[in-house]
Amino acid sequence: MSKQFAVIGNPIEQSRSPELHHAFAAKTGVQLNYAKRLAPLDGFSASIHDFFSQGGAGMNVTVPFKEQAFAECAVLTERAKIAKAVNTLWMQDGQLHGDNTDGQGLVEAIKALGWTLENAELLIIGAGGATRGVIYPLVQAGVKKIVIANRTLARAEQLIADLKQAVPQAELSAVSLDNLAGNFDIAINATSASLSGDALLLPQALQFKQAYEMAYGKPSSFLDQAKARGVPASEGFGMLVGQAIESFRIWNGVKPNLKDFL
Ligand code: ATR
């Protein structure tokens, strides 16, 4: 019988995870079935326990349940502990295990573009959960300096205070979006501005060589401004595929090649 997987969220209809995992399975010869699972906002815990008690092999977790998934796990990977959010669940030795593959997905997507992370100086705009989830994998990939720019400066400062022990080899600093200036290798938009259709105005004093938008399939004023400056720019589809590949690797022990699915 093929292994059963699912992505759980609310809403869930928009999720592209089933098509990605079925494409990876077809390419690698793994037998699996991957479904969408809508959980009521107050029913996440019951839904995952029901899934695993029926023999489910693994689950991806999406909005708004990643923090709840983190709280449910008996065993967590280092990167999930630092992210304080889990997007990949499986049962092992009767215990619920959790990992967070979003950051590795971003790292692999950036590498697939041919952009360099080793010794890079990065700007990340935004200081929410999306930023928290990617700092540690980016530093593991060799990033030396990260400036976190946020509309609310105190939130960026708090995030750095939380994370700096986890990444002692990197230099982290916070700046308010209004005072943002300097020259960066890669600028990453980790705000939810594109998702909500809001504009994000980049200061003229800011310069960057490459631009990555974590959102995908939405108009992005961040990407528009990068393109207007003639800077190579990418939306976040590669990150989505990258995090799915990393989940697939954890569950099935085989790693599909990202570039085959872009
Ligand atoms: P996520 O989990 O996706 O990171 P979040 O925790 O709600 O979501 O964080 C959203 C981030 O996008 C925050 O950094 C937020 O800035 P504030 O901390 O100042 O609220 C940022 N953000 C959202 N809309 C924005 C906009 N229009 N301009 C600038 N920043 C925006």
PDB file of C-alpha atoms and ligand atoms in Angstrom:
ATOM      1  CA  MET A   1       0.000   0.000   0.000  1.00  0.00           C
ATOM      2  CA  SER A   2       1.263   3.480  -0.735  1.00  0.00           C
ATOM      3  CA  LYS A   3       2.234   5.774   2.136  1.00  0.00           C
ATOM      4  CA  GLN A   4      -0.315   8.430   3.112  1.00  0.00           C
ATOM      5  CA  PHE A   5       0.652  12.095   3.421  1.00  0.00           C
ATOM      6  CA  ALA A   6      -1.354  15.306   3.792  1.00  0.00           C
ATOM      7  CA  VAL A   7      -1.005  19.053   4.146  1.00  0.00           C
ATOM      8  CA  ILE A   8      -3.113  20.566   6.904  1.00  0.00           C
ATOM      9  CA  GLY A   9      -4.204  24.192   7.125  1.00  0.00           C
ATOM     10  CA  ASN A  10      -7.144  26.591   7.103  1.00  0.00           C
ATOM     11  CA  PRO A  11      -7.830  27.508   4.340  1.00  0.00           C
ATOM     12  CA  ILE A  12      -6.229  24.654   2.382  1.00  0.00           C
ATOM     13  CA  GLU A  13      -7.755  24.715  -1.112  1.00  0.00           C
ATOM     14  CA  GLN A  14      -4.923  26.933  -2.469  1.00  0.00           C
ATOM     15  CA  SER A  15      -2.148  24.534  -1.419  1.00  0.00           C
ATOM     16  CA  ARG A  16       0.141  23.240  -4.159  1.00  0.00           C
ATOM     17  CA  SER A  17       1.826  20.662  -1.921  1.00  0.00           C
ATOM     18  CA  PRO A  18      -0.157  17.627  -3.237  1.00  0.00           C
ATOM     19  CA  GLU A  19       0.808  18.306  -6.861  1.00  0.00           C
ATOM     20  CA  LEU A  20       4.463  18.869  -5.884  1.00  0.00           C
ATOM     21  CA  HIS A  21       4.741  15.688  -3.806  1.00  0.00           C
ATOM     22  CA  HIS A  22       3.010  13.626  -6.506  1.00  0.00           C
ATOM     23  CA  ALA A  23       5.468  15.059  -9.061  1.00  0.00           C
ATOM     24  CA  PHE A  24       8.445  14.164  -6.795  1.00  0.00           C
ATOM     25  CA  ALA A  25       6.994  10.660  -6.321  1.00  0.00           C
ATOM     26  CA  ALA A  26       6.612  10.153 -10.080  1.00  0.00           C
ATOM     27  CA  LYS A  27      10.214  11.250 -10.631  1.00  0.00           C
ATOM     28  CA  THR A  28      11.737   9.134  -7.837  1.00  0.00           C
ATOM     29  CA  GLY A  29       9.506   6.031  -8.001  1.00  0.00           C
ATOM     30  CA  VAL A  30       8.186   6.453  -4.431  1.00  0.00           C
ATOM     31  CA  GLN A  31       4.607   5.165  -3.946  1.00  0.00           C
ATOM     32  CA  LEU A  32       2.522   7.701  -2.067  1.00  0.00           C
ATOM     33  CA  ASN A  33      -0.800   9.447  -1.802  1.00  0.00           C
ATOM     34  CA  TYR A  34      -0.837  13.093  -0.667  1.00  0.00           C
ATOM     35  CA  ALA A  35      -4.127  14.836   0.259  1.00  0.00           C
ATOM     36  CA  LYS A  36      -5.337  18.234   1.478  1.00  0.00           C
ATOM     37  CA  ARG A  37      -6.818  18.333   4.963  1.00  0.00           C
ATOM     38  CA  LEU A  38      -8.877  21.254   6.229  1.00  0.00           C
ATOM     39  CA  ALA A  39      -8.773  21.529  10.035  1.00  0.00           C
ATOM     40  CA  PRO A  40     -11.230  23.681  11.973  1.00  0.00           C
ATOM     41  CA  LEU A  41      -9.427  26.607  13.618  1.00  0.00           C
ATOM     42  CA  ASP A  42      -9.988  24.989  17.026  1.00  0.00           C
ATOM     43  CA  GLY A  43      -9.434  21.428  15.817  1.00  0.00           C
ATOM     44  CA  PHE A  44      -5.780  21.176  14.724  1.00  0.00           C
ATOM     45  CA  SER A  45      -4.605  18.814  17.471  1.00  0.00           C
ATOM     46  CA  ALA A  46      -7.516  16.385  17.054  1.00  0.00           C
ATOM     47  CA  SER A  47      -7.047  16.368  13.279  1.00  0.00           C
ATOM     48  CA  ILE A  48      -3.333  15.488  13.310  1.00  0.00           C
ATOM     49  CA  HIS A  49      -3.786  12.781  15.961  1.00  0.00           C
ATOM     50  CA  ASP A  50      -6.631  11.302  13.920  1.00  0.00           C
ATOM     51  CA  PHE A  51      -4.409  11.291  10.799  1.00  0.00           C
ATOM     52  CA  PHE A  52      -1.476   9.549  12.493  1.00  0.00           C
ATOM     53  CA  SER A  53      -3.669   7.065  14.404  1.00  0.00           C
ATOM     54  CA  GLN A  54      -4.989   5.946  11.018  1.00  0.00           C
ATOM     55  CA  GLY A  55      -1.458   5.144   9.857  1.00  0.00           C
ATOM     56  CA  GLY A  56      -0.560   8.435   8.126  1.00  0.00           C
ATOM     57  CA  ALA A  57       3.164   8.667   7.342  1.00  0.00           C
ATOM     58  CA  GLY A  58       3.706  12.420   7.377  1.00  0.00           C
ATOM     59  CA  MET A  59       2.067  15.829   7.281  1.00  0.00           C
ATOM     60  CA  ASN A  60       2.955  19.290   6.133  1.00  0.00           C
ATOM     61  CA  VAL A  61       1.528  22.121   8.189  1.00  0.00           C
ATOM     62  CA  THR A  62       0.583  25.500   6.774  1.00  0.00           C
ATOM     63  CA  VAL A  63      -1.084  28.721   7.911  1.00  0.00           C
ATOM     64  CA  PRO A  64      -2.273  29.219  10.647  1.00  0.00           C
ATOM     65  CA  PHE A  65      -1.079  26.071  12.445  1.00  0.00           C
ATOM     66  CA  LYS A  66       2.753  26.085  12.320  1.00  0.00           C
ATOM     67  CA  GLU A  67       3.162  27.366  15.894  1.00  0.00           C
ATOM     68  CA  GLN A  68       0.564  24.902  17.195  1.00  0.00           C
ATOM     69  CA  ALA A  69       2.384  22.088  15.405  1.00  0.00           C
ATOM     70  CA  PHE A  70       5.594  23.176  17.157  1.00  0.00           C
ATOM     71  CA  ALA A  71       3.811  22.953  20.527  1.00  0.00           C
ATOM     72  CA  GLU A  72       2.455  19.450  19.771  1.00  0.00           C
ATOM     73  CA  CYS A  73       5.797  17.791  18.967  1.00  0.00           C
ATOM     74  CA  ALA A  74       7.648  15.555  21.440  1.00  0.00           C
ATOM     75  CA  VAL A  75      10.848  15.706  19.375  1.00  0.00           C
ATOM     76  CA  LEU A  76      12.059  18.732  17.400  1.00  0.00           C
ATOM     77  CA  THR A  77      15.014  19.379  15.110  1.00  0.00           C
ATOM     78  CA  GLU A  78      17.393  22.196  16.000  1.00  0.00           C
ATOM     79  CA  ARG A  79      16.116  24.404  13.186  1.00  0.00           C
ATOM     80  CA  ALA A  80      12.476  23.838  14.258  1.00  0.00           C
ATOM     81  CA  LYS A  81      13.372  24.806  17.841  1.00  0.00           C
ATOM     82  CA  ILE A  82      14.925  28.040  16.605  1.00  0.00           C
ATOM     83  CA  ALA A  83      12.048  28.776  14.203  1.00  0.00           C
ATOM     84  CA  LYS A  84       9.484  28.004  16.958  1.00  0.00           C
ATOM     85  CA  ALA A  85       7.331  26.726  14.107  1.00  0.00           C
ATOM     86  CA  VAL A  86       6.927  23.342  12.421  1.00  0.00           C
ATOM     87  CA  ASN A  87       5.869  22.605   8.845  1.00  0.00           C
ATOM     88  CA  THR A  88       6.815  18.904   8.681  1.00  0.00           C
ATOM     89  CA  LEU A  89       5.451  16.179  10.984  1.00  0.00           C
ATOM     90  CA  TRP A  90       6.018  12.442  11.241  1.00  0.00           C
ATOM     91  CA  MET A  91       5.628   9.689  13.821  1.00  0.00           C
ATOM     92  CA  GLN A  92       8.723   7.808  14.961  1.00  0.00           C
ATOM     93  CA  ASP A  93       8.959   5.358  17.894  1.00  0.00           C
ATOM     94  CA  GLY A  94       5.459   6.416  18.908  1.00  0.00           C
ATOM     95  CA  GLN A  95       6.487  10.056  19.241  1.00  0.00           C
ATOM     96  CA  LEU A  96       5.429  13.018  17.135  1.00  0.00           C
ATOM     97  CA  HIS A  97       8.499  14.546  15.441  1.00  0.00           C
ATOM     98  CA  GLY A  98       8.661  18.021  13.904  1.00  0.00           C
ATOM     99  CA  ASP A  99      10.980  19.885  11.579  1.00  0.00           C
ATOM    100  CA  ASN A 100      10.872  23.200   9.749  1.00  0.00           C
ATOM    101  CA  THR A 101      12.024  23.020   6.132  1.00  0.00           C
ATOM    102  CA  ASP A 102      11.098  26.570   5.046  1.00  0.00           C
ATOM    103  CA  GLY A 103      14.559  28.031   5.618  1.00  0.00           C
ATOM    104  CA  GLN A 104      16.330  25.227   3.790  1.00  0.00           C
ATOM    105  CA  GLY A 105      13.804  25.711   0.972  1.00  0.00           C
ATOM    106  CA  LEU A 106      14.859  29.359   0.695  1.00  0.00           C
ATOM    107  CA  VAL A 107      18.559  28.438   0.773  1.00  0.00           C
ATOM    108  CA  GLU A 108      18.127  25.903  -2.034  1.00  0.00           C
ATOM    109  CA  ALA A 109      15.972  28.252  -4.105  1.00  0.00           C
ATOM    110  CA  ILE A 110      18.616  31.002  -3.881  1.00  0.00           C
ATOM    111  CA  LYS A 111      21.403  28.552  -4.787  1.00  0.00           C
ATOM    112  CA  ALA A 112      19.365  27.280  -7.743  1.00  0.00           C
ATOM    113  CA  LEU A 113      19.295  30.869  -9.058  1.00  0.00           C
ATOM    114  CA  GLY A 114      23.093  30.799  -9.000  1.00  0.00           C
ATOM    115  CA  TRP A 115      23.265  33.481  -6.270  1.00  0.00           C
ATOM    116  CA  THR A 116      25.959  33.152  -3.592  1.00  0.00           C
ATOM    117  CA  LEU A 117      25.193  32.849   0.135  1.00  0.00           C
ATOM    118  CA  GLU A 118      28.748  32.109   1.270  1.00  0.00           C
ATOM    119  CA  ASN A 119      30.021  35.284   3.043  1.00  0.00           C
ATOM    120  CA  ALA A 120      27.031  37.226   1.684  1.00  0.00           C
ATOM    121  CA  GLU A 121      25.583  40.362   3.254  1.00  0.00           C
ATOM    122  CA  LEU A 122      21.803  40.036   3.362  1.00  0.00           C
ATOM    123  CA  LEU A 123      18.907  42.346   3.967  1.00  0.00           C
ATOM    124  CA  ILE A 124      15.695  40.740   5.211  1.00  0.00           C
ATOM    125  CA  ILE A 125      12.650  42.989   5.275  1.00  0.00           C
ATOM    126  CA  GLY A 126      10.100  41.904   7.881  1.00  0.00           C
ATOM    127  CA  ALA A 127      10.463  40.518  11.395  1.00  0.00           C
ATOM    128  CA  GLY A 128       7.594  38.028  11.714  1.00  0.00           C
ATOM    129  CA  GLY A 129       7.471  34.249  11.650  1.00  0.00           C
ATOM    130  CA  ALA A 130       8.687  34.059   8.054  1.00  0.00           C
ATOM    131  CA  THR A 131      11.953  35.810   9.000  1.00  0.00           C
ATOM    132  CA  ARG A 132      12.437  33.808  12.205  1.00  0.00           C
ATOM    133  CA  GLY A 133      12.203  30.578  10.211  1.00  0.00           C
ATOM    134  CA  VAL A 134      14.990  31.366   7.740  1.00  0.00           C
ATOM    135  CA  ILE A 135      17.808  33.018   9.739  1.00  0.00           C
ATOM    136  CA  TYR A 136      19.462  29.847  11.067  1.00  0.00           C
ATOM    137  CA  PRO A 137      19.502  27.954   7.715  1.00  0.00           C
ATOM    138  CA  LEU A 138      20.838  31.072   5.943  1.00  0.00           C
ATOM    139  CA  VAL A 139      23.693  31.364   8.441  1.00  0.00           C
ATOM    140  CA  GLN A 140      24.360  27.608   8.175  1.00  0.00           C
ATOM    141  CA  ALA A 141      24.678  28.207   4.420  1.00  0.00           C
ATOM    142  CA  GLY A 142      27.483  30.709   5.061  1.00  0.00           C
ATOM    143  CA  VAL A 143      25.768  34.103   5.303  1.00  0.00           C
ATOM    144  CA  LYS A 144      27.959  36.398   7.439  1.00  0.00           C
ATOM    145  CA  LYS A 145      25.866  39.503   7.931  1.00  0.00           C
ATOM    146  CA  ILE A 146      22.095  39.991   8.108  1.00  0.00           C
ATOM    147  CA  VAL A 147      20.285  43.287   8.563  1.00  0.00           C
ATOM    148  CA  ILE A 148      16.635  42.873   9.546  1.00  0.00           C
ATOM    149  CA  ALA A 149      14.574  45.895   8.526  1.00  0.00           C
ATOM    150  CA  ASN A 150      11.080  46.227   9.901  1.00  0.00           C
ATOM    151  CA  ARG A 151       8.294  48.804   9.907  1.00  0.00           C
ATOM    152  CA  THR A 152       8.158  48.293  13.684  1.00  0.00           C
ATOM    153  CA  LEU A 153      11.809  48.513  14.777  1.00  0.00           C
ATOM    154  CA  ALA A 154      11.200  47.000  18.248  1.00  0.00           C
ATOM    155  CA  ARG A 155      10.006  43.761  16.670  1.00  0.00           C
ATOM    156  CA  ALA A 156      13.233  43.379  14.652  1.00  0.00           C
ATOM    157  CA  GLU A 157      15.302  44.129  17.773  1.00  0.00           C
ATOM    158  CA  GLN A 158      13.373  41.518  19.761  1.00  0.00           C
ATOM    159  CA  LEU A 159      13.858  38.912  17.042  1.00  0.00           C
ATOM    160  CA  ILE A 160      17.607  39.519  17.026  1.00  0.00           C
ATOM    161  CA  ALA A 161      17.772  39.306  20.813  1.00  0.00           C
ATOM    162  CA  ASP A 162      16.008  35.905  20.551  1.00  0.00           C
ATOM    163  CA  LEU A 163      18.166  34.542  17.749  1.00  0.00           C
ATOM    164  CA  LYS A 164      21.672  35.841  18.280  1.00  0.00           C
ATOM    165  CA  GLN A 165      22.796  32.963  20.518  1.00  0.00           C
ATOM    166  CA  ALA A 166      21.698  30.463  17.870  1.00  0.00           C
ATOM    167  CA  VAL A 167      23.909  32.056  15.190  1.00  0.00           C
ATOM    168  CA  PRO A 168      27.022  33.385  16.983  1.00  0.00           C
ATOM    169  CA  GLN A 169      29.074  33.246  13.770  1.00  0.00           C
ATOM    170  CA  ALA A 170      26.883  35.863  12.051  1.00  0.00           C
ATOM    171  CA  GLU A 171      26.474  39.582  12.581  1.00  0.00           C
ATOM    172  CA  LEU A 172      22.790  40.494  13.008  1.00  0.00           C
ATOM    173  CA  SER A 173      21.436  44.016  13.235  1.00  0.00           C
ATOM    174  CA  ALA A 174      18.061  45.746  13.205  1.00  0.00           C
ATOM    175  CA  VAL A 175      16.950  48.884  11.422  1.00  0.00           C
ATOM    176  CA  SER A 176      13.618  50.582  10.884  1.00  0.00           C
ATOM    177  CA  LEU A 177      12.299  50.452   7.339  1.00  0.00           C
ATOM    178  CA  ASP A 178      12.343  54.272   7.176  1.00  0.00           C
ATOM    179  CA  ASN A 179      16.070  54.464   7.946  1.00  0.00           C
ATOM    180  CA  LEU A 180      17.101  51.658   5.669  1.00  0.00           C
ATOM    181  CA  ALA A 181      20.257  52.347   3.650  1.00  0.00           C
ATOM    182  CA  GLY A 182      23.418  50.559   2.535  1.00  0.00           C
ATOM    183  CA  ASN A 183      24.577  48.082  -0.046  1.00  0.00           C
ATOM    184  CA  PHE A 184      23.565  44.417   0.142  1.00  0.00           C
ATOM    185  CA  ASP A 185      24.214  41.301  -1.904  1.00  0.00           C
ATOM    186  CA  ILE A 186      20.659  39.983  -1.617  1.00  0.00           C
ATOM    187  CA  ALA A 187      17.495  41.704  -0.379  1.00  0.00           C
ATOM    188  CA  ILE A 188      14.728  39.321   0.755  1.00  0.00           C
ATOM    189  CA  ASN A 189      11.146  40.407   1.256  1.00  0.00           C
ATOM    190  CA  ALA A 190       9.742  38.409   4.179  1.00  0.00           C
ATOM    191  CA  THR A 191       6.908  40.820   4.967  1.00  0.00           C
ATOM    192  CA  SER A 192       3.302  39.896   4.331  1.00  0.00           C
ATOM    193  CA  ALA A 193       2.862  43.110   2.287  1.00  0.00           C
ATOM    194  CA  SER A 194       2.490  41.315  -1.074  1.00  0.00           C
ATOM    195  CA  LEU A 195       0.041  38.806   0.397  1.00  0.00           C
ATOM    196  CA  SER A 196      -2.182  41.645   1.598  1.00  0.00           C
ATOM    197  CA  GLY A 197      -1.654  43.687  -1.588  1.00  0.00           C
ATOM    198  CA  ASP A 198       0.131  46.531   0.233  1.00  0.00           C
ATOM    199  CA  ALA A 199       2.933  48.582  -1.257  1.00  0.00           C
ATOM    200  CA  LEU A 200       6.406  48.405   0.266  1.00  0.00           C
ATOM    201  CA  LEU A 201       8.371  51.513  -0.635  1.00  0.00           C
ATOM    202  CA  LEU A 202      12.132  50.971  -0.759  1.00  0.00           C
ATOM    203  CA  PRO A 203      14.315  54.012   0.098  1.00  0.00           C
ATOM    204  CA  GLN A 204      16.587  55.362  -2.655  1.00  0.00           C
ATOM    205  CA  ALA A 205      19.581  55.083  -0.305  1.00  0.00           C
ATOM    206  CA  LEU A 206      19.130  51.314  -0.332  1.00  0.00           C
ATOM    207  CA  GLN A 207      21.112  49.283  -2.857  1.00  0.00           C
ATOM    208  CA  PHE A 208      21.133  45.540  -3.509  1.00  0.00           C
ATOM    209  CA  LYS A 209      22.418  43.221  -6.227  1.00  0.00           C
ATOM    210  CA  GLN A 210      19.693  40.552  -6.168  1.00  0.00           C
ATOM    211  CA  ALA A 211      16.127  40.445  -4.857  1.00  0.00           C
ATOM    212  CA  TYR A 212      14.070  37.530  -3.537  1.00  0.00           C
ATOM    213  CA  GLU A 213      10.354  37.791  -2.731  1.00  0.00           C
ATOM    214  CA  MET A 214       9.138  34.986  -0.440  1.00  0.00           C
ATOM    215  CA  ALA A 215       5.551  35.266  -1.684  1.00  0.00           C
ATOM    216  CA  TYR A 216       4.590  33.930  -5.097  1.00  0.00           C
ATOM    217  CA  GLY A 217       1.737  34.311  -7.530  1.00  0.00           C
ATOM    218  CA  LYS A 218       0.887  37.815  -6.233  1.00  0.00           C
ATOM    219  CA  PRO A 219       1.752  41.275  -7.522  1.00  0.00           C
ATOM    220  CA  SER A 220       4.755  42.492  -5.516  1.00  0.00           C
ATOM    221  CA  SER A 221       5.799  46.123  -5.298  1.00  0.00           C
ATOM    222  CA  PHE A 222       9.126  44.882  -3.890  1.00  0.00           C
ATOM    223  CA  LEU A 223       9.789  42.890  -7.085  1.00  0.00           C
ATOM    224  CA  ASP A 224       8.546  45.751  -9.258  1.00  0.00           C
ATOM    225  CA  GLN A 225      11.059  48.129  -7.659  1.00  0.00           C
ATOM    226  CA  ALA A 226      13.887  45.597  -7.964  1.00  0.00           C
ATOM    227  CA  LYS A 227      13.132  45.090 -11.658  1.00  0.00           C
ATOM    228  CA  ALA A 228      12.878  48.849 -12.235  1.00  0.00           C
ATOM    229  CA  ARG A 229      16.430  49.094 -10.854  1.00  0.00           C
ATOM    230  CA  GLY A 230      17.557  46.374 -13.262  1.00  0.00           C
ATOM    231  CA  VAL A 231      18.312  43.940 -10.432  1.00  0.00           C
ATOM    232  CA  PRO A 232      17.832  40.152 -10.940  1.00  0.00           C
ATOM    233  CA  ALA A 233      14.664  39.283  -9.008  1.00  0.00           C
ATOM    234  CA  SER A 234      12.707  36.145  -8.160  1.00  0.00           C
ATOM    235  CA  GLU A 235       9.371  35.384  -6.569  1.00  0.00           C
ATOM    236  CA  GLY A 236       9.064  32.606  -4.013  1.00  0.00           C
ATOM    237  CA  PHE A 237       7.975  29.580  -6.030  1.00  0.00           C
ATOM    238  CA  GLY A 238      11.447  28.017  -5.707  1.00  0.00           C
ATOM    239  CA  MET A 239      11.244  28.338  -1.921  1.00  0.00           C
ATOM    240  CA  LEU A 240       7.894  26.530  -1.945  1.00  0.00           C
ATOM    241  CA  VAL A 241       9.348  23.720  -4.046  1.00  0.00           C
ATOM    242  CA  GLY A 242      12.512  23.683  -1.912  1.00  0.00           C
ATOM    243  CA  GLN A 243      10.668  23.247   1.380  1.00  0.00           C
ATOM    244  CA  ALA A 244       8.555  20.484  -0.176  1.00  0.00           C
ATOM    245  CA  ILE A 245      11.692  18.686  -1.415  1.00  0.00           C
ATOM    246  CA  GLU A 246      13.233  18.839   2.044  1.00  0.00           C
ATOM    247  CA  SER A 247      10.050  17.357   3.616  1.00  0.00           C
ATOM    248  CA  PHE A 248      10.023  14.644   0.931  1.00  0.00           C
ATOM    249  CA  ARG A 249      13.669  13.834   1.716  1.00  0.00           C
ATOM    250  CA  ILE A 250      12.960  13.512   5.458  1.00  0.00           C
ATOM    251  CA  TRP A 251       9.988  11.192   4.906  1.00  0.00           C
ATOM    252  CA  ASN A 252      11.181   9.120   1.971  1.00  0.00           C
ATOM    253  CA  GLY A 253      14.983   9.225   2.124  1.00  0.00           C
ATOM    254  CA  VAL A 254      15.266  10.412  -1.494  1.00  0.00           C
ATOM    255  CA  LYS A 255      15.991  13.979  -2.568  1.00  0.00           C
ATOM    256  CA  PRO A 256      14.459  15.217  -5.830  1.00  0.00           C
ATOM    257  CA  ASN A 257      16.416  17.836  -7.794  1.00  0.00           C
ATOM    258  CA  LEU A 258      14.911  21.314  -7.332  1.00  0.00           C
ATOM    259  CA  LYS A 259      15.694  22.481 -10.852  1.00  0.00           C
ATOM    260  CA  ASP A 260      13.550  19.675 -12.308  1.00  0.00           C
ATOM    261  CA  PHE A 261      10.445  21.281 -10.784  1.00  0.00           C
ATOM    262  CA  LEU A 262      10.883  25.014 -11.386  1.00  0.00           C
TER     263      LEU A 262
HETATM  264  P1  ATR B   1       4.703  36.123   8.905  1.00  0.00           P
HETATM  265  O1  ATR B   1       4.511  34.951   9.791  1.00  0.00           O
HETATM  266  O2  ATR B   1       4.271  35.923   7.479  1.00  0.00           O
HETATM  267  O3  ATR B   1       6.085  36.676   8.981  1.00  0.00           O
HETATM  268  P2  ATR B   1       3.696  38.196  10.655  1.00  0.00           P
HETATM  269  O4  ATR B   1       4.307  37.538  11.837  1.00  0.00           O
HETATM  270  O5  ATR B   1       2.306  38.735  10.745  1.00  0.00           O
HETATM  271  O6  ATR B   1       3.650  37.225   9.407  1.00  0.00           O
HETATM  272  O7  ATR B   1       4.699  39.345  10.179  1.00  0.00           O
HETATM  273  C1  ATR B   1       4.396  40.157   9.096  1.00  0.00           C
HETATM  274  C2  ATR B   1       5.597  41.032   8.795  1.00  0.00           C
HETATM  275  O8  ATR B   1       5.303  41.817   7.630  1.00  0.00           O
HETATM  276  C3  ATR B   1       5.955  42.015   9.879  1.00  0.00           C
HETATM  277  O9  ATR B   1       7.343  42.226   9.860  1.00  0.00           O
HETATM  278  C4  ATR B   1       5.197  43.273   9.435  1.00  0.00           C
HETATM  279  O10 ATR B   1       5.741  44.479   9.939  1.00  0.00           O
HETATM  280  P3  ATR B   1       5.316  44.971  11.437  1.00  0.00           P
HETATM  281  O11 ATR B   1       6.073  44.110  12.406  1.00  0.00           O
HETATM  282  O12 ATR B   1       5.746  46.402  11.467  1.00  0.00           O
HETATM  283  O13 ATR B   1       3.827  44.805  11.520  1.00  0.00           O
HETATM  284  C5  ATR B   1       5.436  43.200   7.960  1.00  0.00           C
HETATM  285  N1  ATR B   1       4.467  43.966   7.137  1.00  0.00           N
HETATM  286  C6  ATR B   1       3.207  43.608   6.838  1.00  0.00           C
HETATM  287  N2  ATR B   1       2.640  44.522   6.019  1.00  0.00           N
HETATM  288  C7  ATR B   1       3.575  45.478   5.790  1.00  0.00           C
HETATM  289  C8  ATR B   1       3.618  46.681   5.003  1.00  0.00           C
HETATM  290  N3  ATR B   1       2.572  47.077   4.303  1.00  0.00           N
HETATM  291  N4  ATR B   1       4.767  47.405   5.009  1.00  0.00           N
HETATM  292  C9  ATR B   1       5.828  47.002   5.732  1.00  0.00           C
HETATM  293  N5  ATR B   1       5.860  45.877   6.478  1.00  0.00           N
HETATM  294  C10 ATR B   1       4.746  45.119   6.505  1.00  0.00           C
END
